């Protein structure tokens, strides 16, 4: 079992800015819960009608300061899938239900996390909360991500919206690839954003995230080696950490040579 990192000091944001951002989170989350309430009820009914088991999937994630909290999503896997499989969701994952496949493509499985935002465990905008399986990734400068409240949306989530397409279906290499390549790439993007964020940039990122979920053109992810190529790298070396190579400053409107997924 992966050890949970020791709690780190939370980011010392200005009190006024902190209150303003919390007010922004509450306003957006409550409004979204009201507007999507009927849709969430329909999704819950569809899940219950397709397969037996709970409507929601609950998993311990790392929050601000490295403190664990229980994140809630709509269940995408069969109830009998267990917890011993791959900690990542793969494209055409054999554990996936038909409703789950739709939820994964549309990202509607994330809607219950609006309740996590209301509770103050998450923010609307911020780095994605990692599961305990990847707690060991928060080192060599990436522990700075834990200074910020994890988000429902974030720059790396928009850039890597089709993250599941990067993994080889059923491959045991997926967690290795995530640790060595994908987590460092996402971490550098998120760190570059949170260090210079404003309420205005959060609002703009929220609009871009909604556009991406609706299928409108958003941004392109940087080209990455596949799981096999990453595993074949000399001595299995990971991508440079923020301390080694500095945080990426690639804007969300950048269009590198190849789009992931």
XYZ file of C-alpha atoms in Angstrom:
261
model
C 0.000 0.000 0.000
C 1.356 3.400 -0.998
C 2.085 5.701 1.907
C 0.269 9.018 2.057
C 2.680 11.965 1.846
C 3.106 13.995 4.984
C 0.846 17.074 5.073
C 2.466 20.177 3.654
C 1.769 23.787 4.502
C -1.135 25.203 2.504
C -0.464 28.043 0.101
C -0.425 31.337 1.939
C -2.745 33.247 -0.378
C -3.862 36.734 0.601
C -6.959 36.495 2.846
C -9.056 38.666 0.513
C -8.052 36.612 -2.526
C -8.709 33.377 -0.643
C -12.213 34.498 0.352
C -12.951 35.713 -3.162
C -11.875 32.414 -4.687
C -13.969 30.467 -2.167
C -16.981 32.638 -2.997
C -16.356 31.962 -6.703
C -16.227 28.215 -6.025
C -19.462 28.232 -4.035
C -21.298 30.357 -6.589
C -20.276 28.160 -9.515
C -20.806 24.855 -7.691
C -24.267 25.704 -6.324
C -25.427 27.116 -9.669
C -24.102 24.039 -11.493
C -25.812 21.676 -9.025
C -29.135 23.411 -9.607
C -28.773 23.435 -13.401
C -27.530 19.861 -13.710
C -29.784 18.372 -11.035
C -32.253 16.767 -13.502
C -29.382 15.435 -15.606
C -27.713 13.920 -12.545
C -30.961 12.231 -11.548
C -31.258 10.758 -15.060
C -27.672 9.482 -14.926
C -28.260 7.920 -11.507
C -31.374 6.148 -12.800
C -29.537 4.873 -15.893
C -26.714 3.465 -13.756
C -29.142 1.643 -11.458
C -31.134 0.220 -14.372
C -28.087 -1.083 -16.237
C -26.165 -2.861 -13.487
C -26.703 -3.642 -9.807
C -24.614 -1.767 -7.311
C -24.159 1.765 -5.988
C -24.732 4.837 -8.134
C -21.633 6.598 -6.837
C -17.969 5.651 -6.749
C -16.075 6.941 -3.738
C -12.307 6.968 -3.506
C -9.779 8.527 -1.150
C -7.812 11.272 -2.879
C -5.081 13.663 -1.773
C -6.344 17.135 -0.971
C -4.776 20.435 -0.051
C -1.865 20.039 2.308
C -1.678 16.331 1.462
C -4.769 15.615 3.560
C -6.942 12.779 2.268
C -10.618 13.249 1.477
C -13.359 11.137 -0.100
C -13.965 12.138 -3.721
C -17.301 11.224 -5.315
C -17.981 10.303 -8.949
C -20.699 8.474 -10.832
C -19.791 4.787 -11.048
C -18.408 3.784 -14.455
C -17.256 0.218 -13.680
C -19.224 -2.911 -12.903
C -19.906 -3.249 -9.183
C -18.008 -6.563 -9.128
C -14.889 -5.076 -10.757
C -13.153 -4.870 -7.373
C -10.266 -2.590 -6.439
C -7.284 -4.754 -7.349
C -7.100 -3.860 -11.043
C -5.305 -1.031 -12.829
C -5.646 2.243 -10.877
C -6.176 4.073 -14.177
C -9.140 4.036 -16.542
C -8.156 2.644 -19.932
C -9.893 3.120 -23.245
C -12.235 0.139 -23.902
C -11.629 -0.927 -20.306
C -13.201 -4.361 -19.753
C -14.499 -3.199 -16.367
C -16.557 -0.415 -17.955
C -20.334 -0.492 -18.264
C -22.105 0.913 -21.316
C -23.315 3.909 -19.323
C -19.803 4.235 -17.922
C -18.344 4.527 -21.430
C -20.669 7.427 -22.165
C -19.826 9.071 -18.858
C -16.095 8.747 -19.556
C -16.368 10.304 -23.027
C -18.511 13.196 -21.824
C -16.827 13.608 -18.404
C -20.288 13.658 -16.794
C -19.063 11.170 -14.194
C -17.303 14.132 -12.557
C -20.515 16.062 -11.781
C -20.907 14.730 -8.198
C -17.610 16.412 -7.349
C -19.552 19.659 -7.264
C -20.538 18.478 -3.780
C -16.835 18.159 -2.915
C -16.469 21.786 -4.016
C -19.369 22.898 -1.801
C -17.781 21.063 1.143
C -14.499 22.920 0.560
C -12.509 19.768 -0.220
C -12.061 20.788 -3.857
C -12.121 23.961 -5.920
C -13.667 24.585 -9.318
C -10.216 25.232 -10.805
C -7.057 23.509 -9.621
C -4.790 20.489 -10.090
C -6.646 17.190 -10.228
C -6.648 15.222 -6.942
C -4.539 12.068 -7.209
C -5.407 8.710 -5.709
C -3.227 7.223 -2.988
C -1.800 4.840 -5.596
C 0.203 7.776 -6.976
C 1.053 9.538 -3.709
C 4.723 8.762 -4.372
C 4.684 11.121 -7.382
C 4.610 14.206 -5.143
C 8.363 14.740 -4.791
C 11.216 16.594 -6.524
C 9.209 19.825 -6.626
C 5.806 18.351 -7.447
C 4.842 18.438 -3.761
C 4.110 22.134 -4.417
C 0.908 20.973 -6.133
C -0.405 19.979 -2.716
C -0.267 23.610 -1.574
C -3.394 24.214 -3.652
C -6.940 22.928 -3.285
C -7.496 20.257 -5.977
C -9.877 21.190 -8.752
C -12.795 19.885 -10.726
C -11.161 21.459 -13.782
C -7.587 22.440 -14.511
C -5.271 23.274 -17.386
C -3.783 19.789 -17.648
C -7.260 18.220 -17.630
C -8.264 20.286 -20.646
C -5.026 19.549 -22.481
C -5.216 15.820 -21.686
C -8.979 15.436 -21.954
C -8.606 12.069 -23.747
C -6.006 10.754 -21.328
C -7.328 7.175 -21.556
C -6.342 7.069 -25.232
C -2.675 7.334 -24.235
C -2.706 3.975 -22.458
C -2.443 0.597 -24.140
C -5.673 -1.282 -23.432
C -5.178 -3.820 -20.658
C -1.504 -2.933 -20.362
C 0.333 -3.295 -17.086
C 2.608 -0.507 -18.371
C -0.050 2.186 -17.816
C 0.853 3.018 -14.169
C 4.557 3.114 -15.076
C 3.836 5.429 -18.003
C 1.712 7.651 -15.770
C 4.444 8.000 -13.146
C 7.339 8.517 -15.551
C 5.758 10.616 -18.297
C 2.190 11.772 -17.845
C 2.199 12.900 -14.193
C 5.352 15.044 -14.646
C 3.925 16.595 -17.835
C 0.611 17.404 -16.173
C 2.301 18.573 -12.987
C 4.508 21.101 -14.769
C 1.507 22.517 -16.652
C -0.548 22.850 -13.467
C 2.313 24.394 -11.490
C 2.917 26.987 -14.193
C -0.758 27.947 -14.023
C -1.337 28.073 -10.251
C 1.737 30.221 -9.675
C 0.261 33.070 -11.751
C -3.483 32.421 -11.536
C -6.098 35.104 -11.001
C -9.865 34.946 -10.620
C -10.101 36.171 -14.196
C -7.894 33.374 -15.497
C -9.907 30.855 -13.448
C -13.124 32.079 -15.073
C -11.561 31.853 -18.531
C -10.312 28.343 -17.806
C -13.792 27.356 -16.596
C -15.296 28.521 -19.893
C -12.637 26.599 -21.840
C -13.325 23.499 -19.783
C -17.066 23.703 -20.442
C -16.331 24.187 -24.142
C -14.102 21.102 -24.159
C -16.794 18.995 -22.457
C -19.306 20.203 -25.064
C -16.969 19.040 -27.834
C -15.897 22.496 -28.961
C -12.264 23.108 -29.961
C -10.134 23.645 -26.873
C -6.385 23.108 -26.730
C -3.944 20.466 -27.838
C -1.863 18.338 -25.518
C 1.905 18.140 -25.984
C 3.259 15.103 -27.798
C 4.320 12.354 -25.406
C 6.026 8.986 -25.827
C 3.700 6.020 -25.506
C 3.813 3.549 -22.589
C 6.155 1.197 -24.453
C 8.573 3.972 -25.394
C 8.563 5.319 -21.839
C 9.278 1.876 -20.423
C 12.168 1.481 -22.871
C 13.878 4.713 -21.812
C 17.390 4.339 -20.354
C 17.133 3.143 -16.719
C 13.418 4.010 -16.823
C 14.172 7.667 -16.155
C 11.256 9.959 -15.465
C 10.592 13.270 -17.163
C 12.412 16.253 -15.621
C 10.944 17.574 -12.391
C 10.186 21.283 -11.876
C 13.500 21.579 -10.015
C 15.394 20.079 -12.948
C 13.748 21.621 -15.961
C 11.428 24.335 -14.720
C 7.656 24.490 -15.125
C 6.185 24.518 -18.587
C 4.705 27.801 -19.688
C 2.855 26.407 -22.687
C -0.369 28.425 -23.110
C -3.701 26.639 -23.360
C -4.125 27.863 -26.914
C -0.859 26.309 -28.089
C -1.107 23.692 -30.822
C 1.883 21.339 -30.786
C 2.543 18.907 -33.615
C 0.431 15.987 -32.380
C -2.783 15.940 -30.406
C -3.063 13.320 -27.707
C -6.078 11.130 -28.385
